[in-house]
mmCIF file of C-alpha atoms in Angstrom:
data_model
loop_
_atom_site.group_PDB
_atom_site.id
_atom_site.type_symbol
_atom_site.label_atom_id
_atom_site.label_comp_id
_atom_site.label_asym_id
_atom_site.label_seq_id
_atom_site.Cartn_x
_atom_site.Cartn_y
_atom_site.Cartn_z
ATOM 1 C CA UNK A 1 -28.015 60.145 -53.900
ATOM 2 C CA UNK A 2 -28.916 57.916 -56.801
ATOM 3 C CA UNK A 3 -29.310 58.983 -60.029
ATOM 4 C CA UNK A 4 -31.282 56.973 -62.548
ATOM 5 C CA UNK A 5 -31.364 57.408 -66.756
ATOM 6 C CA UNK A 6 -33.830 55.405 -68.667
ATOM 7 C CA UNK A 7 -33.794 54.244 -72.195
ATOM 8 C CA UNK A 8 -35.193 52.203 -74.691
ATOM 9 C CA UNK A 9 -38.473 54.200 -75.504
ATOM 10 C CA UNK A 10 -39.765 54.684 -79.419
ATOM 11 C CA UNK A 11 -42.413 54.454 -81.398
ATOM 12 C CA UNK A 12 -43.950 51.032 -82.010
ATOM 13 C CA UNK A 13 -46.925 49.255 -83.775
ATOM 14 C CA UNK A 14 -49.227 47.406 -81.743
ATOM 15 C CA UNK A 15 -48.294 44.236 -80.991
ATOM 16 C CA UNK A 16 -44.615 44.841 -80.667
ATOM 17 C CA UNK A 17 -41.802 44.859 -77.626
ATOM 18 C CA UNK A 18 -40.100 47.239 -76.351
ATOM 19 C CA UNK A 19 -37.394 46.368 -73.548
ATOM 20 C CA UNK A 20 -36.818 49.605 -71.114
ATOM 21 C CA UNK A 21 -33.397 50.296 -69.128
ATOM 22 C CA UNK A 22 -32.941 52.110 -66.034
ATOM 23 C CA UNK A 23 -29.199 52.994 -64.961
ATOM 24 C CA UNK A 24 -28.339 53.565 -61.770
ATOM 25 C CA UNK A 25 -25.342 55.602 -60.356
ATOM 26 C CA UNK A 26 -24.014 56.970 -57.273
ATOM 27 C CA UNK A 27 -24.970 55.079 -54.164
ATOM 28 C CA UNK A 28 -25.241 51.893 -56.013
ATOM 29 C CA UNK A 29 -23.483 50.059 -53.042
ATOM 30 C CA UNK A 30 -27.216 50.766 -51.564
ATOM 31 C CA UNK A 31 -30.200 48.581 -51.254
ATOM 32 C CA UNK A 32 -33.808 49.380 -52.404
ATOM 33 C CA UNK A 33 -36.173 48.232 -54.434
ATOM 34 C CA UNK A 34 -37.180 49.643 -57.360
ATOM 35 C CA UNK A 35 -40.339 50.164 -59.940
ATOM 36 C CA UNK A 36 -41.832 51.521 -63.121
ATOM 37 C CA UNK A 37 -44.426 54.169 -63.458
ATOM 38 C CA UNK A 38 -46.437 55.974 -66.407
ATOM 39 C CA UNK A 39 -48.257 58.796 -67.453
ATOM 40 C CA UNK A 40 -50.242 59.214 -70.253
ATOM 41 C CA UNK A 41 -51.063 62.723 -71.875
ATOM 42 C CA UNK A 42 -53.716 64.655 -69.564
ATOM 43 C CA UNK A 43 -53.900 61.658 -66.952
ATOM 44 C CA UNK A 44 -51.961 61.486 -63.495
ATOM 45 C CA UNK A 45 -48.939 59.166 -63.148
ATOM 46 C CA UNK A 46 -49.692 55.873 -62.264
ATOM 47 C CA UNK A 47 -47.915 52.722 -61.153
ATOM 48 C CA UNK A 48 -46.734 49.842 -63.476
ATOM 49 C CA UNK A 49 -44.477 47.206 -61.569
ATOM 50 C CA UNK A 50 -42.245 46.925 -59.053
ATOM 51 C CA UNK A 51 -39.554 44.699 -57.806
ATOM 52 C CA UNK A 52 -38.022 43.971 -54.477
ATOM 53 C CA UNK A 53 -34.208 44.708 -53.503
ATOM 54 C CA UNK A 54 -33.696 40.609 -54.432
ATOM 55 C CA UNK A 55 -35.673 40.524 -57.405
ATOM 56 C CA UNK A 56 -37.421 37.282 -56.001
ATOM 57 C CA UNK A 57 -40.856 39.970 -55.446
ATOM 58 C CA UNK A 58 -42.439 41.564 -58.016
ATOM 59 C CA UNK A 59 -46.156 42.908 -58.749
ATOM 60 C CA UNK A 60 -48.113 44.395 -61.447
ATOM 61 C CA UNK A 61 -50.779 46.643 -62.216
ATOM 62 C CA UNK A 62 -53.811 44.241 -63.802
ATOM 63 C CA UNK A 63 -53.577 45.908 -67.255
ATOM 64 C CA UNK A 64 -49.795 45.168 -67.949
ATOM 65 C CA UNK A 65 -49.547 41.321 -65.876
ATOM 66 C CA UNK A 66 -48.565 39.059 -68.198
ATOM 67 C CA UNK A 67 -47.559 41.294 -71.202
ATOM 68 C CA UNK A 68 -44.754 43.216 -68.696
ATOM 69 C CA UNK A 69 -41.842 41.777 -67.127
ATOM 70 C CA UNK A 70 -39.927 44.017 -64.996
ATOM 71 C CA UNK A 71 -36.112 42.743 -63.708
ATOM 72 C CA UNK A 72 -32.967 43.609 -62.886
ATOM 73 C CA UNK A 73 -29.266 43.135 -62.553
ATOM 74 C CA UNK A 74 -27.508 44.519 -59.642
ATOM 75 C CA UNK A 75 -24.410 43.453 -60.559
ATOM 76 C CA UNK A 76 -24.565 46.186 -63.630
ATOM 77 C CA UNK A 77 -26.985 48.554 -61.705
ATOM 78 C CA UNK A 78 -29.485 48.287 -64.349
ATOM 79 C CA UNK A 79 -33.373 47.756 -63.853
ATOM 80 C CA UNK A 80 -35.586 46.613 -67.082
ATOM 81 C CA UNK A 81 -38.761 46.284 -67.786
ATOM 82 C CA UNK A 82 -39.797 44.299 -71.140
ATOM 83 C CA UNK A 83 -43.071 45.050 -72.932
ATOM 84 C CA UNK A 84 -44.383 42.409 -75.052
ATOM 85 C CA UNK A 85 -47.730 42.867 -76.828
ATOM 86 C CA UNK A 86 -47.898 46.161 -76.504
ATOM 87 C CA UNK A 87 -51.630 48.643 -76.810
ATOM 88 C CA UNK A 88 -52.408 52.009 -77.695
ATOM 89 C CA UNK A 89 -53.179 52.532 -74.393
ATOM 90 C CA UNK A 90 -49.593 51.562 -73.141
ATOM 91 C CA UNK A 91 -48.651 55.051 -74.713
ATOM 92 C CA UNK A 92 -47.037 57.096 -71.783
ATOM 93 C CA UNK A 93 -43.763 58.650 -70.232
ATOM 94 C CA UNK A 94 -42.372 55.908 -68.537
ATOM 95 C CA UNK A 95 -40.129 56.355 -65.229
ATOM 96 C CA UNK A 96 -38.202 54.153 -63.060
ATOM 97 C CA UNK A 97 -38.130 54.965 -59.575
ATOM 98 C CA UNK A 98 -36.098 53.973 -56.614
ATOM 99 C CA UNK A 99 -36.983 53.568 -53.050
ATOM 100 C CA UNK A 100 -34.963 55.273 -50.182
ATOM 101 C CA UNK A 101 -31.682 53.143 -48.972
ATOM 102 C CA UNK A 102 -33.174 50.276 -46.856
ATOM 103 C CA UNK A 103 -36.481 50.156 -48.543
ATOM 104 C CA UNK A 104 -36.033 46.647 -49.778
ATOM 105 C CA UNK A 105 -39.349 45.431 -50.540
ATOM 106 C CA UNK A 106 -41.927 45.961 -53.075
ATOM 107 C CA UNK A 107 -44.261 48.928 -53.268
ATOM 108 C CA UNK A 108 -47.049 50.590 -55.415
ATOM 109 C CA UNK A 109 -47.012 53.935 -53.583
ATOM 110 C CA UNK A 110 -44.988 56.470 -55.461
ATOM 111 C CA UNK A 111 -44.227 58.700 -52.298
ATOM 112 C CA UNK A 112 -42.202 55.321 -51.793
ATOM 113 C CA UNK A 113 -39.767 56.419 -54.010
ATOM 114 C CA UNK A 114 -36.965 58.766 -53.526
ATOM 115 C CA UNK A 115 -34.843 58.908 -56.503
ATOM 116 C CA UNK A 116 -36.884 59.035 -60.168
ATOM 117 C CA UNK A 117 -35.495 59.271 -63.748
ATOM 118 C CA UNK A 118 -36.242 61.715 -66.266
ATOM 119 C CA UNK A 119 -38.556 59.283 -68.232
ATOM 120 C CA UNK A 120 -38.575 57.860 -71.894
ATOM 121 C CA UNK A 121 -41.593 58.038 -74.393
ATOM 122 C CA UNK A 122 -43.226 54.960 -75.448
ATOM 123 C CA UNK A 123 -45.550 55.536 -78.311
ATOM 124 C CA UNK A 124 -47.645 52.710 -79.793
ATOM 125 C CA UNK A 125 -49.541 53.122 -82.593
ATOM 126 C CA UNK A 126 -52.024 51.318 -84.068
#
């Protein structure tokens, strides 16, 4: 099992960052890749990034590609995902997801993903 807790969510003006944390615990010994998802109010979740065991793959949805970076550390168990110029339309729950053990690579399926967070709200106003 892997448990994840995300943080870093708020209420922002457009225009601004926000930088998002994932923690992972339990199996952390394990290797998988990892991603972000969102969903807005009334819409389905959808993807957002994703990035492979190594962190040398990563891709993007075309609305977030080169505003979002997503990253991580393994050696703290921590995934990230900075926001720079955020929009209105960036407003969502955001959740990081992990694939099962093994599942190194990169992926924009969520029925990839095993283990998800609870989510934090990111709010942009404008």
């Amino acid at each position: 099992q892997v448990q994840l807790v995300e943080s870093g969510g708020g209420l922002v003006q457009a225009g601004d960052s926000l930088r998002l944390s994932c923690a992972a615990s339990g199996r952390t010994s394990s290797r998988y890749g990892m991603g972000w998802f969102r969903q807005a109010p009334g819409k389905e979740r959808e993807f957002v990034t994703a990035i492979s065991w190594i962190g040398d793959n990563t891709v993007y949805v075309d609305s977030v590609k080169g505003r979002f970076t997503i990253s991580r550390d393994n050696a703290k168990n921590t995934l990230y995902l900075q926001m720079n110029s955020l929009k209105p339309e960036d407003t969502a729950v955001y959740y990081c997801a992990a694939q099962r053990t093994g599942s190194t690579g990169i992926s924009r399926n969520e029925y990839q993903y095993l283990y998800w967070g609870q989510g934090t709200q990111v709010t942009v106003s404008s």
